[in-house]
Short mmCIF file of C-alpha atoms in Angstrom, two decimals:
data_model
loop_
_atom_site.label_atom_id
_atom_site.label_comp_id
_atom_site.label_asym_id
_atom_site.label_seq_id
_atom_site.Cartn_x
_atom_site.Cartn_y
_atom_site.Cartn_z
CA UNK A 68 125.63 94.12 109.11
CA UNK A 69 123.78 97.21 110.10
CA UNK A 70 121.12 96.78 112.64
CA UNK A 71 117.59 99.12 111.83
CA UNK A 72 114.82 99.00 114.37
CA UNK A 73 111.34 97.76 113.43
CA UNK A 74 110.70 101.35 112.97
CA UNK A 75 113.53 102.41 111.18
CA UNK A 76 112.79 99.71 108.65
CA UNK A 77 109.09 100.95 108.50
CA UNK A 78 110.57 104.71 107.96
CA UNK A 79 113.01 103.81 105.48
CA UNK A 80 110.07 101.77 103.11
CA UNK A 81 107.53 105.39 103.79
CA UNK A 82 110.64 107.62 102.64
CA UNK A 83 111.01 105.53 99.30
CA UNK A 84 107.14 105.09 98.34
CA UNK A 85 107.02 108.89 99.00
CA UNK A 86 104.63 108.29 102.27
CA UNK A 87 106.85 109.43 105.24
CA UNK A 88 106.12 113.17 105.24
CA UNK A 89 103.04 115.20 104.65
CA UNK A 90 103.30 117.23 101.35
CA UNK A 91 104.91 120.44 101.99
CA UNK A 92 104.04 122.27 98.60
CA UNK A 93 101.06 121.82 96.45
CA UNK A 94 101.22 118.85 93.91
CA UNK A 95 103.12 120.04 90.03
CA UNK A 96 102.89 117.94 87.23
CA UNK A 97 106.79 117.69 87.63
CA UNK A 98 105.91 116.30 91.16
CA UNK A 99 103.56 113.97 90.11
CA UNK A 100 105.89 112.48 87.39
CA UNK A 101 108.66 112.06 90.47
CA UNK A 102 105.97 110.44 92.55
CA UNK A 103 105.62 107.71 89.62
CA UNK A 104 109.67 107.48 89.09
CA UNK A 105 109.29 106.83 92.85
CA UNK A 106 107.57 103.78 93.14
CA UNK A 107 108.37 102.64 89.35
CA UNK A 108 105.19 101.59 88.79
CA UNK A 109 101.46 102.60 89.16
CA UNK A 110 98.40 99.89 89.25
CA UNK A 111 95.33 100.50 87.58
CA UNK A 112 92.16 99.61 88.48
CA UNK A 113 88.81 100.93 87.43
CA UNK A 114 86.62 100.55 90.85
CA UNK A 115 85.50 103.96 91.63
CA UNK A 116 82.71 103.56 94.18
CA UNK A 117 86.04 106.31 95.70
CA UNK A 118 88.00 108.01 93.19
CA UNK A 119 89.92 105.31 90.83
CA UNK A 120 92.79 103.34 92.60
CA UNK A 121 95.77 105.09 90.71
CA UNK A 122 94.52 108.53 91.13
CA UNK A 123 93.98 107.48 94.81
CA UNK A 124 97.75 106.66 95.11
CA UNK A 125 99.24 109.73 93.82
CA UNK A 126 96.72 111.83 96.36
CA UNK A 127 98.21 109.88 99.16
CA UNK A 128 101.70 111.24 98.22
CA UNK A 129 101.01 114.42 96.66
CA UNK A 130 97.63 115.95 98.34
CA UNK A 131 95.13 117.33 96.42
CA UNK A 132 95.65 117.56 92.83
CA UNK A 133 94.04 117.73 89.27
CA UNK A 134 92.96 113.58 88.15
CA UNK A 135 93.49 115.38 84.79
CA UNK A 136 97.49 115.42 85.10
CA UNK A 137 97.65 112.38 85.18
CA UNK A 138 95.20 111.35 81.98
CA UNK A 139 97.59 114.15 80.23
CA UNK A 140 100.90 112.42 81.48
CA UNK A 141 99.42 109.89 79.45
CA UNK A 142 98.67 111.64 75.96
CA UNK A 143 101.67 113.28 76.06
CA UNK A 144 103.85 110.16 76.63
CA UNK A 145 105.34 111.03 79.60
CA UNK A 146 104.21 107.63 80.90
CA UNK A 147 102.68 104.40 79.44
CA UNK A 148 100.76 101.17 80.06
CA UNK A 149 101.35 98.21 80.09
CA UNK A 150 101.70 94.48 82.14
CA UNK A 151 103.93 94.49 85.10
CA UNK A 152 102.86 93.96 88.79
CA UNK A 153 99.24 93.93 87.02
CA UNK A 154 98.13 96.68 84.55
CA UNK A 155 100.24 99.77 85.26
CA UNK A 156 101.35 102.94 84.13
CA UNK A 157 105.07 103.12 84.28
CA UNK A 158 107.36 106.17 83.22
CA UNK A 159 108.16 106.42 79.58
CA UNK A 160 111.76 105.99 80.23
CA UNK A 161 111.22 102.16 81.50
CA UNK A 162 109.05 101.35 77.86
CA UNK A 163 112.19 99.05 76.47
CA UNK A 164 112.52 97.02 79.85
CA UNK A 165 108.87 96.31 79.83
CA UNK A 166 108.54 95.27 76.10
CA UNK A 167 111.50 93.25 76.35
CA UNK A 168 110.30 91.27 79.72
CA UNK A 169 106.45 91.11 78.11
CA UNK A 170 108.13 89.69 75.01
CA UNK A 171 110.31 87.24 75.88
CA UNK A 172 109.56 86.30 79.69
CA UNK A 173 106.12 87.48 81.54
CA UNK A 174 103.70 84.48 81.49
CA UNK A 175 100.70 86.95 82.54
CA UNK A 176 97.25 85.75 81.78
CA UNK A 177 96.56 88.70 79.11
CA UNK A 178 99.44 88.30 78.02
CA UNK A 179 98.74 84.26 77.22
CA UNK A 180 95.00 85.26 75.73
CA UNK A 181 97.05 87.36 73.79
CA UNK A 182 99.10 85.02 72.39
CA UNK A 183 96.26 82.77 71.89
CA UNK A 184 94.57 85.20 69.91
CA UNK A 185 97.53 86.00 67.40
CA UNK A 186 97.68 82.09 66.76
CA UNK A 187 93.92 81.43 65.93
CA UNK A 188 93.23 85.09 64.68
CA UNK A 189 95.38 86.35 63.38
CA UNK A 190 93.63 87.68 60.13
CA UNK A 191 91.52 89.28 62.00
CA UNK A 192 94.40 91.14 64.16
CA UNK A 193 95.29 92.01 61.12
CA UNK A 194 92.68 93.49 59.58
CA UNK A 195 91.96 95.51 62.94
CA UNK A 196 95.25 97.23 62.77
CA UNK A 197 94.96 98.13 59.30
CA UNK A 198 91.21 99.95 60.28
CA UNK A 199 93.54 101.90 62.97
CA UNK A 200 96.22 102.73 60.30
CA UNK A 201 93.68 103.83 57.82
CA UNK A 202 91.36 106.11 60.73
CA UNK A 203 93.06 106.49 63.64
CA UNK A 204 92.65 105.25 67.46
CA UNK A 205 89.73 103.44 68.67
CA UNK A 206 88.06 102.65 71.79
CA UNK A 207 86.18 99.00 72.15
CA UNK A 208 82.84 101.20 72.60
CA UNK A 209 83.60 102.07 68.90
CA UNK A 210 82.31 98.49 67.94
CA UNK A 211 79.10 97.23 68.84
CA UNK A 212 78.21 93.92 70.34
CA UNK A 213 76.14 91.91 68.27
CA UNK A 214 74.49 89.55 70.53
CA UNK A 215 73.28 92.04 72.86
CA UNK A 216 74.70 91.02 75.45
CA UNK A 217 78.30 92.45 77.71
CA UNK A 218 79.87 91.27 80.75
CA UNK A 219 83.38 91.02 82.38
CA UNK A 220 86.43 89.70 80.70
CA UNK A 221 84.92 86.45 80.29
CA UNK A 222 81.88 88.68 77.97
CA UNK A 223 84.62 90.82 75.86
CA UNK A 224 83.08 91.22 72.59
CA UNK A 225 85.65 90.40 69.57
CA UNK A 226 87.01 93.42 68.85
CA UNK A 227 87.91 94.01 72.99
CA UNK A 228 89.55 90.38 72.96
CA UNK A 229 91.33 91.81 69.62
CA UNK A 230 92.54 94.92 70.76
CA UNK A 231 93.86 93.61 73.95
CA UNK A 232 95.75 91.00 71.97
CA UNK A 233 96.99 93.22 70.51
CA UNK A 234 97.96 95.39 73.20
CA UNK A 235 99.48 92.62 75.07
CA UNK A 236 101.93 92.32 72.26
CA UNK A 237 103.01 95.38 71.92
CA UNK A 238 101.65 96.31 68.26
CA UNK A 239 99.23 98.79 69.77
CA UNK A 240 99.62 101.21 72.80
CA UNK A 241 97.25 103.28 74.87
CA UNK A 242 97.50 106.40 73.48
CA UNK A 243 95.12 108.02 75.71
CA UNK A 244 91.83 107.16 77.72
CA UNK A 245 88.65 108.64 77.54
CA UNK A 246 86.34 108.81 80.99
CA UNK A 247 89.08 106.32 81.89
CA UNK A 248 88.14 104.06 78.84
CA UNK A 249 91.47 103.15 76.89
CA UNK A 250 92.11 104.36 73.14
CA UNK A 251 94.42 102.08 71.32
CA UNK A 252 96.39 103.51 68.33
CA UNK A 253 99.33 101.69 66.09
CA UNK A 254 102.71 101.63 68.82
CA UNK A 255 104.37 103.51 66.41
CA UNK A 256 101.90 106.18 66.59
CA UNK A 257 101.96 106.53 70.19
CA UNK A 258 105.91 106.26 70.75
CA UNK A 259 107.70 106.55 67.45
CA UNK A 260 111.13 105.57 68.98
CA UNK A 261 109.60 102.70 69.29
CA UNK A 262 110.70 101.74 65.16
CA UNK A 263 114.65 101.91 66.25
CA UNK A 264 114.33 100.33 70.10
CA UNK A 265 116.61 98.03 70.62
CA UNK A 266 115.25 95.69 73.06
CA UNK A 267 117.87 94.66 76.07
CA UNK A 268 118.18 91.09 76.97
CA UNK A 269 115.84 88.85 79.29
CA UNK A 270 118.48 88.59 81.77
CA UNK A 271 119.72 91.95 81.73
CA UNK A 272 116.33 93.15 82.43
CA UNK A 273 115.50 90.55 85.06
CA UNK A 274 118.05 91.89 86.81
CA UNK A 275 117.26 96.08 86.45
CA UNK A 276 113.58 95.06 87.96
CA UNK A 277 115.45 93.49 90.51
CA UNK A 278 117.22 96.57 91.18
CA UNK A 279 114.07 98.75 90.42
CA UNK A 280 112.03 96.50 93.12
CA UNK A 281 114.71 97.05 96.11
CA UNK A 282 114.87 100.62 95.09
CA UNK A 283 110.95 101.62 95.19
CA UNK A 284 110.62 99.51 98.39
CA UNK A 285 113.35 101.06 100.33
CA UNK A 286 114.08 97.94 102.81
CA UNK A 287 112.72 94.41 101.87
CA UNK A 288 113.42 91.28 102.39
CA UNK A 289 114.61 88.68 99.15
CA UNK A 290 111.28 87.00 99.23
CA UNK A 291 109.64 90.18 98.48
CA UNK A 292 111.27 91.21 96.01
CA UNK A 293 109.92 89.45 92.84
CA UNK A 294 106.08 90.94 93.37
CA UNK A 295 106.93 93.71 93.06
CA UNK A 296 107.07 93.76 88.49
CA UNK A 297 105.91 90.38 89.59
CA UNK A 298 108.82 88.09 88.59
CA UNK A 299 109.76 84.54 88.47
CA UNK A 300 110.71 83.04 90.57
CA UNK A 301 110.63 84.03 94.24
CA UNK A 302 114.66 85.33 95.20
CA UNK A 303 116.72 84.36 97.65
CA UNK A 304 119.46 85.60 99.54
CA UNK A 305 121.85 83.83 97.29
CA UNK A 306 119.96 85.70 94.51
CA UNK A 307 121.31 89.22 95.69
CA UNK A 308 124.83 88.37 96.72
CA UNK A 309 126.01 89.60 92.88
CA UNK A 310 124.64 92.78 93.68
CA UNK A 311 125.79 92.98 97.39
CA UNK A 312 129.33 92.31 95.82
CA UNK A 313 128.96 95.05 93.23
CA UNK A 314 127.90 97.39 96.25
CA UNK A 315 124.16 97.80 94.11
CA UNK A 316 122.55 96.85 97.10
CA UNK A 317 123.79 96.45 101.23
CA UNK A 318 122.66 93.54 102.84
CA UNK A 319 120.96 94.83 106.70
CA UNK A 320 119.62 92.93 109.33
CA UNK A 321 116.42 94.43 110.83
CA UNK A 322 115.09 93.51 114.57
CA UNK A 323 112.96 90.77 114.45
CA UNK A 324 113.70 89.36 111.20
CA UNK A 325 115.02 86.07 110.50
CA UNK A 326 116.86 87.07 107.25
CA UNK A 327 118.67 89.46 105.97
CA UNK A 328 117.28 93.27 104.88
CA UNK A 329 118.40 94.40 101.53
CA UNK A 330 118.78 98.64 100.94
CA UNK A 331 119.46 99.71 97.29
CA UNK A 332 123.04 101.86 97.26
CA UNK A 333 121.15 105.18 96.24
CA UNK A 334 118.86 104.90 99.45
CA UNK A 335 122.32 105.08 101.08
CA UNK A 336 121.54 108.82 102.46
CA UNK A 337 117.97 107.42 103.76
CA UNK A 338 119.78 104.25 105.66
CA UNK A 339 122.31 106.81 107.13
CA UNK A 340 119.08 109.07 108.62
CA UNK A 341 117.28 105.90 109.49
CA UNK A 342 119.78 104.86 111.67
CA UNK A 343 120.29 107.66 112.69
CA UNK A 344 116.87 107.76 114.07
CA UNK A 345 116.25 111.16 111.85
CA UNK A 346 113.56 109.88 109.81
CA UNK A 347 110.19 111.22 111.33
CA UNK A 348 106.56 110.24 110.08
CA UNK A 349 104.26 112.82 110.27
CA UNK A 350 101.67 111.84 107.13
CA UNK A 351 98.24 110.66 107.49
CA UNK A 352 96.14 109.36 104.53
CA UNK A 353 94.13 107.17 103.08
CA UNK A 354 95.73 104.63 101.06
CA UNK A 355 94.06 102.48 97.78
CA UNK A 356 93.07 99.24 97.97
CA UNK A 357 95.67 98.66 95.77
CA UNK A 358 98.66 101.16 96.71
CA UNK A 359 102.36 99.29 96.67
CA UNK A 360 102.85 100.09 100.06
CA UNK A 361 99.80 97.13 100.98
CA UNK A 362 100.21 95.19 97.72
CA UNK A 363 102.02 92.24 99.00
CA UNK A 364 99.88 90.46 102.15
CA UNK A 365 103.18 89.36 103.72
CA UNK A 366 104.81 92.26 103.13
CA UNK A 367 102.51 94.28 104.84
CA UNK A 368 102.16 92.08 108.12
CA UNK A 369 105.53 91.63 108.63
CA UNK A 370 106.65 95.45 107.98
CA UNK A 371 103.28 96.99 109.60
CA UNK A 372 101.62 94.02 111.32
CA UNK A 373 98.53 95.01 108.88
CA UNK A 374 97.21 91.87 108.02
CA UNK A 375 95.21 93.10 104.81
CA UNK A 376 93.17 91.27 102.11
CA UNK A 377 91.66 93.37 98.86
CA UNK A 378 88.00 92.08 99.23
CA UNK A 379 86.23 93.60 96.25
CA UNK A 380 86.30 90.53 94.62
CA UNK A 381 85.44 88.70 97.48
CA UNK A 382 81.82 87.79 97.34
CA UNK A 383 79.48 90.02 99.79
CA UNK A 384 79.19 87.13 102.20
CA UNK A 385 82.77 86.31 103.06
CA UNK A 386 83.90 89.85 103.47
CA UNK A 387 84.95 90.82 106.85
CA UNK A 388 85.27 94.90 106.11
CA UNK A 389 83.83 95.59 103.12
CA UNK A 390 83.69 96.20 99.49
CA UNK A 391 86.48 98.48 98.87
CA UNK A 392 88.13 99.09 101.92
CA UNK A 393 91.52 102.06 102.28
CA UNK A 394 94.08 101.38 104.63
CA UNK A 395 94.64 103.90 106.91
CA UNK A 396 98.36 105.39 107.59
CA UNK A 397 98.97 107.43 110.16
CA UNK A 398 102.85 108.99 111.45
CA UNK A 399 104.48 105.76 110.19
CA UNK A 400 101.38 103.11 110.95
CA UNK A 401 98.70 101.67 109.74
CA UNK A 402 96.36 101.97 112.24
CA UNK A 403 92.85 100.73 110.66
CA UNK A 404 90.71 100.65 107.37
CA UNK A 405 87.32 101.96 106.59
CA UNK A 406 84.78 101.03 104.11
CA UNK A 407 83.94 104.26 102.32
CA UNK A 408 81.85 105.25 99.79
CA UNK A 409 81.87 109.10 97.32
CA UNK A 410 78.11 110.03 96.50
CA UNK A 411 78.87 112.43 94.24
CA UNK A 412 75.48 113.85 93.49
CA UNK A 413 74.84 114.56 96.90
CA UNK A 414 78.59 115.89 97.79
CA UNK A 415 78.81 112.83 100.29
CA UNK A 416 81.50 111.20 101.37
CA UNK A 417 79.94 108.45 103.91
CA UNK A 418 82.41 106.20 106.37
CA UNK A 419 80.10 103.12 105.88
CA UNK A 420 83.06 101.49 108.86
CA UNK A 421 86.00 102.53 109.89
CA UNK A 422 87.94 100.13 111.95
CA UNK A 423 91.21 100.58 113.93
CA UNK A 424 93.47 97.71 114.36
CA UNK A 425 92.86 95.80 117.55
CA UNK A 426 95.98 96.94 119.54
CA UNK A 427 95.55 100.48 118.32
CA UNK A 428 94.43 103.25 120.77
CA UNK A 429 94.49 107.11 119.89
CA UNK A 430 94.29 110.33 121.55
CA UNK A 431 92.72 113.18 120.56
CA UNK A 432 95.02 114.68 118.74
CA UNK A 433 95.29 111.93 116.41
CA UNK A 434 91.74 111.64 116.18
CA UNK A 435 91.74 115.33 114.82
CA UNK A 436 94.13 114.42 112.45
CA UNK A 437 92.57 111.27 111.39
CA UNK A 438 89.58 113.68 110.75
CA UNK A 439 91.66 116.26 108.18
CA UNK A 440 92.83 113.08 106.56
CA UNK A 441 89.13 112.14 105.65
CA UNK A 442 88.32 115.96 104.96
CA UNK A 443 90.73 116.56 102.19
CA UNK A 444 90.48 113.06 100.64
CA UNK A 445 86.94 114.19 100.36
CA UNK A 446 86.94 117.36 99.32
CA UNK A 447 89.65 116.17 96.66
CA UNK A 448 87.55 114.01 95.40
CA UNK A 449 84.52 116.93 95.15
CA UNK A 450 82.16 114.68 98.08
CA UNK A 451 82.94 117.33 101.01
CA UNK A 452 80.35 116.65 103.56
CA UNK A 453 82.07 113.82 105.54
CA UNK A 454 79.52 111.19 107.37
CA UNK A 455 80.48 108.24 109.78
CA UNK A 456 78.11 105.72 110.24
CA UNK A 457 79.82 103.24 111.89
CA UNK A 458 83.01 102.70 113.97
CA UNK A 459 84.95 100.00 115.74
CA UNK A 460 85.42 100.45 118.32
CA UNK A 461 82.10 102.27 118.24
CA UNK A 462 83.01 105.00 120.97
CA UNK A 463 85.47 106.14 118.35
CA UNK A 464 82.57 107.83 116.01
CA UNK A 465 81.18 110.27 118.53
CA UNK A 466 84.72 111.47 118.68
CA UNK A 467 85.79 111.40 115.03
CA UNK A 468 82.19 113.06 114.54
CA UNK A 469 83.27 115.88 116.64
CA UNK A 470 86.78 116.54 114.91
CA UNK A 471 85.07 116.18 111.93
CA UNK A 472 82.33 118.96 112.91
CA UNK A 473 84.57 122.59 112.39
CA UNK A 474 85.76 120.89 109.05
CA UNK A 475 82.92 118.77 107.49
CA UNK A 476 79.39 120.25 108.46
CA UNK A 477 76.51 117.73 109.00
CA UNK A 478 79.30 115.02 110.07
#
């Protein structure tokens, strides 16, 4: 088998999720469609104490950019929502893989509550989707609570429960969202191909989201693979060999590991360079909380040696870095996380802590970059003036505070 360093392997996975190389043009809504095609699938999630998760992700890849294109992808179809590694958008193309698999195989837990709904409700699913035929798409905010009262998922009022039961099953579809609130209208509506689909078989499309995983992730290993549209159960090696004999996918071994790599045939250019040692990082970014480059704990230690943990639904106590804390990639590491927060009133974007990794130590030019990284994720985001409270280790803020001073006054 082919032998890739440590950092060849950690080259090969940036090139695929579109995170190797700075942005050399500024961001097109035709590049931010090829960033999603990239990585298959894009997690949503509405924390926004920074700008929202997903539009978080495509900034890491594409630089500064309109939030908008992406809302408009949306409306127009170009991509849709739906269940997969979580809630994701996913390109318009996929829409039959994802039915099928949410259909017939994902056991998902709003997917279940779905199900649970159409078996005890069911006349009043019905009667909801015959309001929506009769006047068109509807938020939940349409319908008001009755008891006064709202909460999380476990406080959905009816009609929320409803309309994500019905979602879940595929009889409506985001159409749209509004401030980042979802509008439901009939499936039909939303994707009319959707009357003639022919839906492809569970195993058939167990086996493209194998494909699909391998792909987006450039070089994993088989126990990683399944997370990734979150499939059951976890592979093996004797999982792939079908594809390895079909040439799909090359089996590599990668320094350090204990099992085999896996390299989807159409990275086979990429592999080629990465051996070659001709694949250079030179981004540096912030990356969400829930980017699929960090998504997978394992993953992410054994590729990056980033041991990282989402703790925003950790309570306040038993957090070690904070609420919602962004990885922070830098020339083909991740070298630390901060805890940031956007006050957008004020125009603030404060570094509540930043941490670097214990082993990491960087000169000054890297602190300078480190410092445009937090400028334009800032000004992106419309919270220019950059301030860092705190940093471990701590002689690292006087420093970042003085890269930060030609670019971010009142750092």
């Amino acid at each position: 088998m082919l032998e890739l360093s440590q950092t060849q392997a950690r080259h090969l996975q940036l090139a695929a999720q579109g995170l190797l190389l700075a942005p050399e043009r500024a961001a097109t809504r035709l590049s931010l469609r090829r960033c999603l095609e990239r990585m298959q699938l894009l997690q949503i999630d509405t924390i926004h104490v920074v700008a929202r998760s997903p539009y978080v992700v495509l900034f890491s890849r594409l630089g500064s950019y309109p939030v908008q294109w992406l809302d408009q992808a949306l409306a127009s179809a170009a991509l849709f929502e739906t269940w997969a590694h979580e809630a994701c958008f996913a390109p318009i193309e996929h829409l039959a893989l994802h039915r099928s698999y949410n259909q017939q195989t994902r056991r998902h837990w709003g997917i279940a509550r779905g199900e649970e709904s159409h078996e005890k409700q069911r006349a009043q699913l019905d009667a909801l989707l015959a309001h929506i035929a009769a006047n068109g798409p509807v938020k939940s905010s349409d319908f008001e609570r009755g008891d006064g009262q709202s909460g999380g998922w476990w406080g959905w009022k009816d009609e929320k429960r409803w309309l994500e039961a019905l979602f879940a099953k595929g009889e409506l579809m985001v159409a749209r969202r509004e401030n980042f609130q979802r509008v439901y209208d009939l499936a039909h509506r939303v994707c009319p191909a959707i009357k003639t689909m022919a839906l492809p078989a569970a195993a058939q499309v167990h086996g493209r989201f194998i494909e699909k995983a391998i792909l987006a992730l450039g070089v994993t290993q088989a126990r990683w693979v399944h997370d990734y549209f979150r499939l059951k159960p976890r592979l093996k090696d004797a999982d792939l060999d079908a594809l390895v004999e079909q040439g799909l996918v090359r089996r590599v071994q990668v320094q350090g590991w204990s099992v085999a790599g896996y390299v989807h045939a159409a990275h086979a250019g990429l592999l080629k360079r990465a051996l070659a040692g001709k694949l250079s990082a030179t981004h540096t970014t912030l990356l969400s909380p829930f980017d699929p480059l960090v998504w997978d704990r394992e993953r992410a230690a054994v590729m990056f040696g980033f041991d990282y943990r989402i703790e925003c639904y950790t309570p306040q106590a038993k957090r070690t870095y904070g609420y919602f804390v962004l990885p922070i990639l830098h020339r083909g590491q991740l070298i630390g996380r901060l805890d940031a927060k956007a006050h957008r009133a004020l125009g603030v974007f404060e570094v509540k802590a930043l941490f670097l990794e214990p082993a990491i130590e960087i000169n000054d030019a890297s602190v300078v970059e480190l410092a445009q990284a937090l400028t334009r994720c800032a000004v992106w985001h419309g919270t220019p003036q950059v301030k860092v409270t705190r940093t471990a280790p701590p002689a690292l803020r006087a420093r970042l505070r003085q890269a930060l001073s030609p670019l971010s006054p009142g750092a």
